[in-house]
């Protein structure tokens, strides 16, 4: 068994785990857990690697924003994609490849465009090869630097899995909310692990959200702020709750459990939605909010930062009603946020009340729209969504 190929990745995980616990802490307890027969918490290794990988990729995105003229290039679908998206995806996949080489990966970007553009490729390589966690043990745990420029392209293309309903599949959105990122507003670096289509681990890096979990969402969230007091890393493991911690440039900061706000009076709820009117139906959402008795205007923000924000009670409800019947949501836009909200005491469904189905490929082909709310009031919100959308069809 020890020499079988399938045991090798596990062996690497175990030795990696030992390395962090001994290198980053002198705690006897931590060291004992790695050597005794005590069971490690579920997905502990996956969670730790995912958190550090997202943290390292977040450093790269911040560097792109601050150091570069944002490097916007056109993708075929005309969405803004930056050197940050490619660079962050390369760094995350490098860490996954190092620890879990047999896992499949569904990631948003692909390297085809870089292969044809030597300048762009070189710009991204310069960034990727010089972005490190400033904690040497943590950086070493992620496998250190990528070998060369061709390896970087191959790593980016490792994210081309078609997804599916069986086995271990990671999903990555290296920059979610590219438009928010370009505006200096909200965006998220997103990573989730699904096992047999069930999200087991979810991590969201939100460099422009306030660190303070108690900061309520306001209309100018993240606008033109400095980095001071900002940057949060949300995480969840299925069955083990959700947490937040400050996003750092090195080792992981101390974590705090997070929970959705208990709201018995829906009129006091804060609801959030996309900035982009093309991504969700602002008019329908305004009507639903009004019917729920909410008098405050919605808080508009880009990316899965919305999921993280409601999970920690900074807001309460996230509505994403379809604009076009044909658009299929992508799994990387929802996997981590779905788990984080549900582990914080929320419920996430589509507009028909169905849980999001991550097992049918790269898109959520079996779902339309998203409704995320505290579990106790989700049914009420769903009922109003159905009323409003039903009335439109009638
Ligand atoms: N027509 C659309 N409807 C819903 N979501 C969309 C649509 N077009 C793009 N998106 C995706 O919505 C996400 C951003 O959501 P939000 O508006 O909540 O910030 C992005 O991942 C974006 O994809 P892309 O990254 O390809 O631009
Ligand atoms: Mg995109
Ligand atoms: Mg996205
Ligand atoms: Mg993206």
Short mmCIF file of C-alpha atoms and ligand atoms in Angstrom, two decimals:
data_model
loop_
_atom_site.label_atom_id
_atom_site.label_comp_id
_atom_site.label_asym_id
_atom_site.label_seq_id
_atom_site.Cartn_x
_atom_site.Cartn_y
_atom_site.Cartn_z
CA UNK A 1 0.00 0.00 0.00
CA UNK A 2 2.78 2.37 0.93
CA UNK A 3 4.32 2.13 -2.51
CA UNK A 4 1.11 2.29 -4.53
CA UNK A 5 0.88 5.39 -6.77
CA UNK A 6 -2.39 6.49 -5.21
CA UNK A 7 -0.73 6.68 -1.82
CA UNK A 8 1.95 9.10 -3.00
CA UNK A 9 -0.15 12.29 -3.00
CA UNK A 10 -1.44 11.41 0.47
CA UNK A 11 2.12 10.90 1.69
CA UNK A 12 3.04 14.30 0.33
CA UNK A 13 0.03 15.81 2.12
CA UNK A 14 1.02 14.24 5.40
CA UNK A 15 4.60 15.41 5.19
CA UNK A 16 3.40 18.87 4.15
CA UNK A 17 1.07 19.00 7.10
CA UNK A 18 3.91 18.04 9.42
CA UNK A 19 6.06 20.76 7.91
CA UNK A 20 3.60 23.59 8.67
CA UNK A 21 2.72 22.47 12.11
CA UNK A 22 6.34 22.15 13.10
CA UNK A 23 7.60 25.16 11.19
CA UNK A 24 4.88 27.62 12.06
CA UNK A 25 4.18 26.64 15.63
CA UNK A 26 6.01 25.20 18.56
CA UNK A 27 2.75 23.93 19.99
CA UNK A 28 3.20 20.41 21.27
CA UNK A 29 -0.49 19.76 20.76
CA UNK A 30 -0.33 20.56 17.06
CA UNK A 31 2.69 18.40 16.58
CA UNK A 32 1.12 15.51 18.44
CA UNK A 33 -1.96 15.53 16.25
CA UNK A 34 0.19 14.74 13.24
CA UNK A 35 2.01 11.84 14.79
CA UNK A 36 -0.62 10.22 17.01
CA UNK A 37 -3.57 8.18 15.82
CA UNK A 38 -5.94 11.12 16.43
CA UNK A 39 -8.06 11.68 13.33
CA UNK A 40 -7.28 14.92 11.52
CA UNK A 41 -10.32 17.18 11.05
CA UNK A 42 -12.12 16.57 7.77
CA UNK A 43 -10.34 18.08 4.76
CA UNK A 44 -7.80 19.82 7.04
CA UNK A 45 -5.01 19.57 4.50
CA UNK A 46 -7.20 20.66 1.57
CA UNK A 47 -8.48 23.62 3.59
CA UNK A 48 -5.02 24.78 4.60
CA UNK A 49 -3.60 24.54 1.08
CA UNK A 50 -6.70 26.25 -0.37
CA UNK A 51 -6.48 29.12 2.11
CA UNK A 52 -2.77 29.71 1.54
CA UNK A 53 -3.18 29.38 -2.24
CA UNK A 54 -5.98 31.96 -2.26
CA UNK A 55 -3.95 34.22 -0.01
CA UNK A 56 -0.93 34.04 -2.34
CA UNK A 57 -3.09 34.63 -5.43
CA UNK A 58 -4.70 37.62 -3.71
CA UNK A 59 -1.27 39.21 -3.26
CA UNK A 60 -0.77 38.93 -7.01
CA UNK A 61 -4.13 40.57 -7.78
CA UNK A 62 -3.34 43.45 -5.43
CA UNK A 63 0.04 43.90 -7.07
CA UNK A 64 -1.64 44.05 -10.48
CA UNK A 65 -4.04 46.70 -9.25
CA UNK A 66 -1.39 48.84 -7.58
CA UNK A 67 1.65 48.34 -9.82
CA UNK A 68 0.36 47.80 -13.29
CA UNK A 69 -1.85 49.89 -15.47
CA UNK A 70 -4.32 47.04 -14.91
CA UNK A 71 -3.39 45.38 -18.21
CA UNK A 72 -6.89 44.90 -19.56
CA UNK A 73 -7.11 42.73 -22.65
CA UNK A 74 -10.14 41.51 -24.54
CA UNK A 75 -11.25 37.91 -24.27
CA UNK A 76 -13.41 36.38 -27.00
CA UNK A 77 -16.53 36.97 -24.94
CA UNK A 78 -15.47 40.63 -24.49
CA UNK A 79 -15.44 40.38 -20.71
CA UNK A 80 -12.59 42.28 -19.13
CA UNK A 81 -9.84 39.90 -18.22
CA UNK A 82 -6.57 41.05 -16.83
CA UNK A 83 -3.13 39.72 -16.26
CA UNK A 84 -4.35 39.26 -12.70
CA UNK A 85 -6.84 36.57 -13.71
CA UNK A 86 -4.20 34.47 -15.52
CA UNK A 87 -1.55 35.00 -12.87
CA UNK A 88 -3.80 34.16 -9.94
CA UNK A 89 -5.08 31.02 -11.70
CA UNK A 90 -1.51 29.84 -12.38
CA UNK A 91 -0.48 30.29 -8.74
CA UNK A 92 -3.53 28.50 -7.33
CA UNK A 93 -3.23 25.55 -9.71
CA UNK A 94 0.50 25.25 -8.93
CA UNK A 95 -0.34 24.68 -5.26
CA UNK A 96 -3.12 22.20 -6.07
CA UNK A 97 -0.92 20.35 -8.54
CA UNK A 98 1.82 20.06 -5.90
CA UNK A 99 -0.46 18.49 -3.28
CA UNK A 100 -3.33 16.87 -5.14
CA UNK A 101 -1.98 16.02 -8.60
CA UNK A 102 -4.79 13.59 -9.36
CA UNK A 103 -7.67 15.96 -8.70
CA UNK A 104 -9.60 17.50 -11.59
CA UNK A 105 -9.82 21.29 -11.90
CA UNK A 106 -12.51 23.47 -13.44
CA UNK A 107 -11.11 26.98 -13.75
CA UNK A 108 -12.37 30.03 -15.61
CA UNK A 109 -9.35 30.99 -17.70
CA UNK A 110 -7.27 29.21 -20.35
CA UNK A 111 -3.80 29.93 -21.69
CA UNK A 112 -4.55 29.93 -25.45
CA UNK A 113 -4.43 33.71 -25.71
CA UNK A 114 -1.11 33.87 -23.83
CA UNK A 115 0.52 31.35 -26.14
CA UNK A 116 -0.03 33.81 -29.00
CA UNK A 117 1.02 36.95 -27.18
CA UNK A 118 4.66 36.96 -26.10
CA UNK A 119 4.43 40.30 -24.31
CA UNK A 120 1.38 39.40 -22.31
CA UNK A 121 2.89 36.01 -21.45
CA UNK A 122 6.11 37.66 -20.25
CA UNK A 123 4.25 40.28 -18.18
CA UNK A 124 2.30 37.57 -16.43
CA UNK A 125 5.38 35.43 -15.90
CA UNK A 126 7.24 38.38 -14.34
CA UNK A 127 4.42 38.77 -11.84
CA UNK A 128 3.84 35.07 -11.17
CA UNK A 129 7.52 34.30 -10.68
CA UNK A 130 7.96 37.16 -8.21
CA UNK A 131 4.84 36.69 -6.08
CA UNK A 132 5.45 34.81 -2.84
CA UNK A 133 3.96 34.52 0.60
CA UNK A 134 6.28 36.37 2.96
CA UNK A 135 6.28 33.42 5.38
CA UNK A 136 8.93 30.98 4.06
CA UNK A 137 7.32 27.88 5.61
CA UNK A 138 3.95 28.74 4.10
CA UNK A 139 5.52 29.48 0.70
CA UNK A 140 7.41 26.19 0.81
CA UNK A 141 4.23 24.37 1.72
CA UNK A 142 2.64 25.62 -1.52
CA UNK A 143 5.53 24.09 -3.44
CA UNK A 144 7.54 27.26 -4.01
CA UNK A 145 7.88 28.98 -7.38
CA UNK A 146 6.64 27.66 -10.72
CA UNK A 147 9.58 26.21 -12.72
CA UNK A 148 9.38 28.18 -15.94
CA UNK A 149 7.11 30.04 -18.32
CA UNK A 150 5.94 26.92 -20.18
CA UNK A 151 5.04 25.20 -16.91
CA UNK A 152 2.97 28.27 -16.08
CA UNK A 153 0.97 27.90 -19.30
CA UNK A 154 0.48 24.18 -18.68
CA UNK A 155 -0.72 24.88 -15.16
CA UNK A 156 -3.26 27.44 -16.37
CA UNK A 157 -4.59 24.85 -18.82
CA UNK A 158 -4.90 22.19 -16.09
CA UNK A 159 -8.14 24.02 -15.24
CA UNK A 160 -9.87 22.67 -18.35
CA UNK A 161 -11.81 19.80 -16.74
CA UNK A 162 -15.40 19.44 -17.91
CA UNK A 163 -16.53 18.86 -14.33
CA UNK A 164 -19.15 16.24 -13.51
CA UNK A 165 -20.84 14.36 -10.74
CA UNK A 166 -18.10 12.07 -9.47
CA UNK A 167 -14.70 12.33 -7.87
CA UNK A 168 -12.68 15.23 -6.52
CA UNK A 169 -13.01 18.43 -8.56
CA UNK A 170 -11.65 21.82 -7.61
CA UNK A 171 -13.22 24.93 -9.08
CA UNK A 172 -11.41 28.25 -9.40
CA UNK A 173 -12.41 31.78 -10.25
CA UNK A 174 -9.05 33.54 -10.03
CA UNK A 175 -10.72 36.97 -10.05
CA UNK A 176 -14.47 36.99 -9.64
CA UNK A 177 -15.97 40.39 -10.32
CA UNK A 178 -13.32 41.54 -12.77
CA UNK A 179 -15.32 44.73 -13.29
CA UNK A 180 -15.27 45.43 -9.56
CA UNK A 181 -11.54 44.73 -9.50
CA UNK A 182 -10.93 47.25 -12.29
CA UNK A 183 -13.02 49.87 -10.47
CA UNK A 184 -11.13 49.38 -7.20
CA UNK A 185 -14.31 47.91 -5.73
CA UNK A 186 -15.19 44.41 -4.61
CA UNK A 187 -13.81 41.24 -6.15
CA UNK A 188 -12.98 37.77 -4.87
CA UNK A 189 -10.42 35.04 -5.42
CA UNK A 190 -12.52 31.87 -5.26
CA UNK A 191 -11.66 28.22 -4.69
CA UNK A 192 -13.90 25.28 -3.91
CA UNK A 193 -13.45 21.52 -3.66
CA UNK A 194 -16.31 19.27 -4.67
CA UNK A 195 -16.41 15.57 -3.97
CA UNK A 196 -19.07 13.73 -5.95
CA UNK A 197 -20.65 17.12 -6.75
CA UNK A 198 -20.97 18.08 -3.09
CA UNK A 199 -18.98 21.18 -2.08
CA UNK A 200 -16.72 20.11 0.80
CA UNK A 201 -14.33 23.06 1.08
CA UNK A 202 -14.88 26.69 0.10
CA UNK A 203 -12.46 29.63 0.33
CA UNK A 204 -13.02 33.24 -0.75
CA UNK A 205 -10.32 35.91 -0.62
CA UNK A 206 -11.88 39.39 -0.64
CA UNK A 207 -9.03 41.93 -0.64
CA UNK A 208 -11.31 44.99 -0.56
CA UNK A 209 -13.86 44.01 2.09
CA UNK A 210 -13.44 45.39 5.62
CA UNK A 211 -11.65 42.97 7.96
CA UNK A 212 -14.21 43.80 10.62
CA UNK A 213 -17.04 41.22 10.49
CA UNK A 214 -19.33 43.66 12.29
CA UNK A 215 -19.05 46.39 9.63
CA UNK A 216 -22.53 46.61 8.05
CA UNK A 217 -22.71 46.83 4.28
CA UNK A 218 -23.24 50.29 2.91
CA UNK A 219 -23.78 51.63 -0.59
CA UNK A 220 -20.18 52.87 -0.91
CA UNK A 221 -18.67 49.55 0.14
CA UNK A 222 -15.06 49.47 -0.92
CA UNK A 223 -15.22 52.64 -2.98
CA UNK A 224 -11.87 54.44 -3.19
CA UNK A 225 -10.74 53.13 0.16
CA UNK A 226 -7.13 52.44 1.05
CA UNK A 227 -5.86 48.95 1.91
CA UNK A 228 -5.89 49.89 5.60
CA UNK A 229 -8.36 47.69 7.50
CA UNK A 230 -9.34 45.75 4.40
CA UNK A 231 -8.83 42.18 3.20
CA UNK A 232 -10.69 39.14 4.49
CA UNK A 233 -10.45 35.41 3.90
CA UNK A 234 -13.68 33.42 4.29
CA UNK A 235 -13.58 29.63 4.61
CA UNK A 236 -15.90 26.71 5.24
CA UNK A 237 -15.68 22.95 5.46
CA UNK A 238 -18.91 21.00 5.10
CA UNK A 239 -20.29 20.20 8.53
CA UNK A 240 -17.70 22.33 10.32
CA UNK A 241 -19.07 25.87 10.03
CA UNK A 242 -17.69 28.98 8.38
CA UNK A 243 -14.93 31.34 9.48
CA UNK A 244 -13.32 34.62 8.58
CA UNK A 245 -9.83 35.94 9.19
CA UNK A 246 -7.71 38.84 8.01
CA UNK A 247 -6.15 38.23 4.61
CA UNK A 248 -2.38 38.51 5.13
CA UNK A 249 0.70 38.35 2.92
CA UNK A 250 2.19 35.40 4.83
CA UNK A 251 0.99 32.76 7.27
CA UNK A 252 -2.72 32.42 8.01
CA UNK A 253 -4.12 34.86 10.59
CA UNK A 254 -6.26 33.66 13.51
CA UNK A 255 -9.76 32.67 12.48
CA UNK A 256 -13.16 33.59 13.95
CA UNK A 257 -16.40 31.69 13.43
CA UNK A 258 -19.00 33.63 11.45
CA UNK A 259 -22.78 33.34 11.30
CA UNK A 260 -25.64 34.95 9.45
CA UNK A 261 -27.66 37.53 11.34
CA UNK A 262 -30.83 36.22 12.96
CA UNK A 263 -33.58 38.37 11.45
CA UNK A 264 -37.17 37.90 12.51
CA UNK A 265 -38.35 41.11 10.83
CA UNK A 266 -37.58 40.93 7.11
CA UNK A 267 -38.26 44.64 6.68
CA UNK A 268 -34.99 45.24 8.57
CA UNK A 269 -32.98 43.05 6.20
CA UNK A 270 -30.16 44.37 4.05
CA UNK A 271 -30.23 42.89 0.59
CA UNK A 272 -27.37 42.88 -1.86
CA UNK A 273 -27.11 42.35 -5.59
CA UNK A 274 -24.69 42.72 -8.51
CA UNK A 275 -23.52 46.13 -9.63
CA UNK A 276 -23.99 45.05 -13.22
CA UNK A 277 -27.61 45.25 -14.42
CA UNK A 278 -26.69 42.69 -17.09
CA UNK A 279 -25.85 40.04 -14.45
CA UNK A 280 -29.08 40.07 -12.43
CA UNK A 281 -32.50 41.66 -12.78
CA UNK A 282 -32.38 44.84 -10.71
CA UNK A 283 -36.03 45.73 -11.41
CA UNK A 284 -37.39 42.33 -10.28
CA UNK A 285 -35.12 42.43 -7.25
CA UNK A 286 -36.36 45.90 -6.28
CA UNK A 287 -39.95 44.67 -6.47
CA UNK A 288 -39.19 41.63 -4.33
CA UNK A 289 -37.40 43.76 -1.78
CA UNK A 290 -40.38 46.11 -1.61
CA UNK A 291 -42.80 43.20 -1.18
CA UNK A 292 -40.66 41.94 1.69
CA UNK A 293 -41.14 45.31 3.36
CA UNK A 294 -37.50 46.37 2.93
CA UNK A 295 -37.26 50.15 2.74
CA UNK A 296 -33.47 50.56 2.49
CA UNK A 297 -32.01 50.54 -1.04
CA UNK A 298 -30.03 47.47 -2.07
CA UNK A 299 -26.28 47.31 -1.54
CA UNK A 300 -24.65 46.73 -4.90
CA UNK A 301 -21.32 45.00 -5.02
CA UNK A 302 -19.45 42.79 -7.46
CA UNK A 303 -18.43 39.17 -7.02
CA UNK A 304 -18.86 36.44 -4.42
CA UNK A 305 -17.99 39.07 -1.80
CA UNK A 306 -21.81 39.16 -1.54
CA UNK A 307 -21.91 35.57 -0.26
CA UNK A 308 -19.14 36.26 2.27
CA UNK A 309 -20.82 39.46 3.42
CA UNK A 310 -24.18 37.88 4.18
CA UNK A 311 -22.49 34.85 5.75
CA UNK A 312 -20.94 37.11 8.40
CA UNK A 313 -24.16 39.10 8.92
CA UNK A 314 -22.89 42.30 7.29
CA UNK A 315 -25.91 41.94 4.99
CA UNK A 316 -28.73 39.41 4.95
CA UNK A 317 -30.08 38.45 1.54
CA UNK A 318 -28.41 37.99 -1.86
CA UNK A 319 -30.69 37.94 -4.90
CA UNK A 320 -29.46 37.04 -8.39
CA UNK A 321 -32.50 36.75 -10.63
CA UNK A 322 -31.92 35.89 -14.27
CA UNK A 323 -31.89 38.66 -16.85
CA UNK A 324 -31.85 36.27 -19.80
CA UNK A 325 -33.39 32.80 -19.74
CA UNK A 326 -30.44 31.44 -21.70
CA UNK A 327 -27.55 32.41 -19.37
CA UNK A 328 -26.09 29.51 -17.43
CA UNK A 329 -24.30 30.46 -14.22
CA UNK A 330 -20.75 29.06 -13.90
CA UNK A 331 -19.84 26.71 -11.06
CA UNK A 332 -16.76 28.80 -10.13
CA UNK A 333 -19.02 31.81 -9.52
CA UNK A 334 -20.95 30.01 -6.77
CA UNK A 335 -19.32 26.89 -5.27
CA UNK A 336 -17.34 28.51 -2.44
CA UNK A 337 -20.02 31.07 -1.62
CA UNK A 338 -22.78 28.46 -1.55
CA UNK A 339 -20.94 26.41 1.09
CA UNK A 340 -19.83 29.41 3.16
CA UNK A 341 -23.39 30.75 3.38
CA UNK A 342 -24.92 27.36 4.21
CA UNK A 343 -22.27 26.67 6.87
CA UNK A 344 -23.00 30.08 8.41
CA UNK A 345 -26.68 29.21 8.85
CA UNK A 346 -28.05 30.17 5.46
CA UNK A 347 -29.88 28.48 2.64
CA UNK A 348 -28.98 28.85 -1.04
CA UNK A 349 -31.31 27.80 -3.85
CA UNK A 350 -32.24 28.85 -7.33
CA UNK A 351 -35.47 30.72 -8.14
CA UNK A 352 -37.39 27.42 -8.16
CA UNK A 353 -36.21 26.50 -4.67
CA UNK A 354 -33.73 23.85 -5.90
CA UNK A 355 -30.28 23.59 -4.33
CA UNK A 356 -27.48 24.54 -6.73
CA UNK A 357 -26.34 21.45 -8.67
CA UNK A 358 -22.57 21.50 -9.14
CA UNK A 359 -22.46 18.07 -10.77
CA UNK A 360 -23.57 18.76 -14.33
CA UNK A 361 -20.47 20.26 -15.86
CA UNK A 362 -18.83 23.67 -15.89
CA UNK A 363 -22.16 25.48 -15.58
CA UNK A 364 -25.18 25.28 -13.28
CA UNK A 365 -27.25 23.99 -16.21
CA UNK A 366 -29.97 22.66 -13.88
CA UNK A 367 -30.53 25.96 -12.07
CA UNK A 368 -31.78 29.46 -12.80
CA UNK A 369 -30.78 32.39 -10.61
CA UNK A 370 -29.73 32.36 -6.96
CA UNK A 371 -31.50 33.19 -3.69
CA UNK A 372 -29.31 33.19 -0.58
CA UNK A 373 -30.83 34.07 2.80
CA UNK A 374 -30.80 33.02 6.46
CA UNK A 375 -32.33 29.52 6.63
CA UNK A 376 -35.24 30.69 8.82
CA UNK A 377 -36.48 33.24 6.27
CA UNK A 378 -35.39 31.65 2.99
CA UNK A 379 -38.83 30.12 2.33
CA UNK A 380 -40.51 33.48 2.76
CA UNK A 381 -38.07 35.13 0.32
CA UNK A 382 -38.52 32.28 -2.18
CA UNK A 383 -42.29 32.66 -1.98
CA UNK A 384 -42.07 36.36 -2.85
CA UNK A 385 -39.61 35.64 -5.68
CA UNK A 386 -42.11 33.15 -7.12
CA UNK A 387 -44.96 35.65 -6.79
CA UNK A 388 -43.05 38.39 -8.59
CA UNK A 389 -41.69 36.17 -11.37
CA UNK A 390 -45.05 34.38 -11.72
CA UNK A 391 -46.88 37.70 -12.10
CA UNK A 392 -44.45 38.69 -14.86
CA UNK A 393 -45.19 35.53 -16.81
CA UNK A 394 -48.95 35.82 -16.36
N1 LIG B 1 -25.27 37.60 -18.36
C1 LIG B 1 -24.78 37.28 -17.18
N2 LIG B 1 -25.61 36.93 -16.17
C2 LIG B 1 -25.12 36.61 -14.98
N3 LIG B 1 -23.79 36.58 -14.68
C3 LIG B 1 -22.91 36.91 -15.62
C4 LIG B 1 -23.37 37.29 -16.92
N4 LIG B 1 -22.29 37.56 -17.66
C5 LIG B 1 -21.21 37.37 -16.88
N5 LIG B 1 -21.57 36.99 -15.64
C6 LIG B 1 -20.70 36.65 -14.51
O1 LIG B 1 -21.12 37.20 -13.31
C7 LIG B 1 -20.00 37.25 -12.44
C8 LIG B 1 -19.93 38.52 -11.69
O2 LIG B 1 -21.07 38.57 -10.95
P1 LIG B 1 -21.42 39.89 -10.18
O3 LIG B 1 -22.16 40.75 -11.15
O4 LIG B 1 -22.26 39.39 -9.06
O5 LIG B 1 -20.15 40.49 -9.74
C9 LIG B 1 -18.79 37.13 -13.27
O6 LIG B 1 -18.19 35.89 -13.01
C10 LIG B 1 -19.33 37.21 -14.67
O7 LIG B 1 -18.62 36.42 -15.54
P2 LIG B 1 -17.22 36.93 -16.16
O8 LIG B 1 -16.19 36.70 -15.09
O9 LIG B 1 -16.98 36.08 -17.32
O10 LIG B 1 -17.39 38.39 -16.47
MG1 LIG B 2 -14.33 36.56 -16.23
MG1 LIG B 3 -16.74 35.10 -11.81
MG1 LIG B 4 -13.29 35.57 -13.10
#
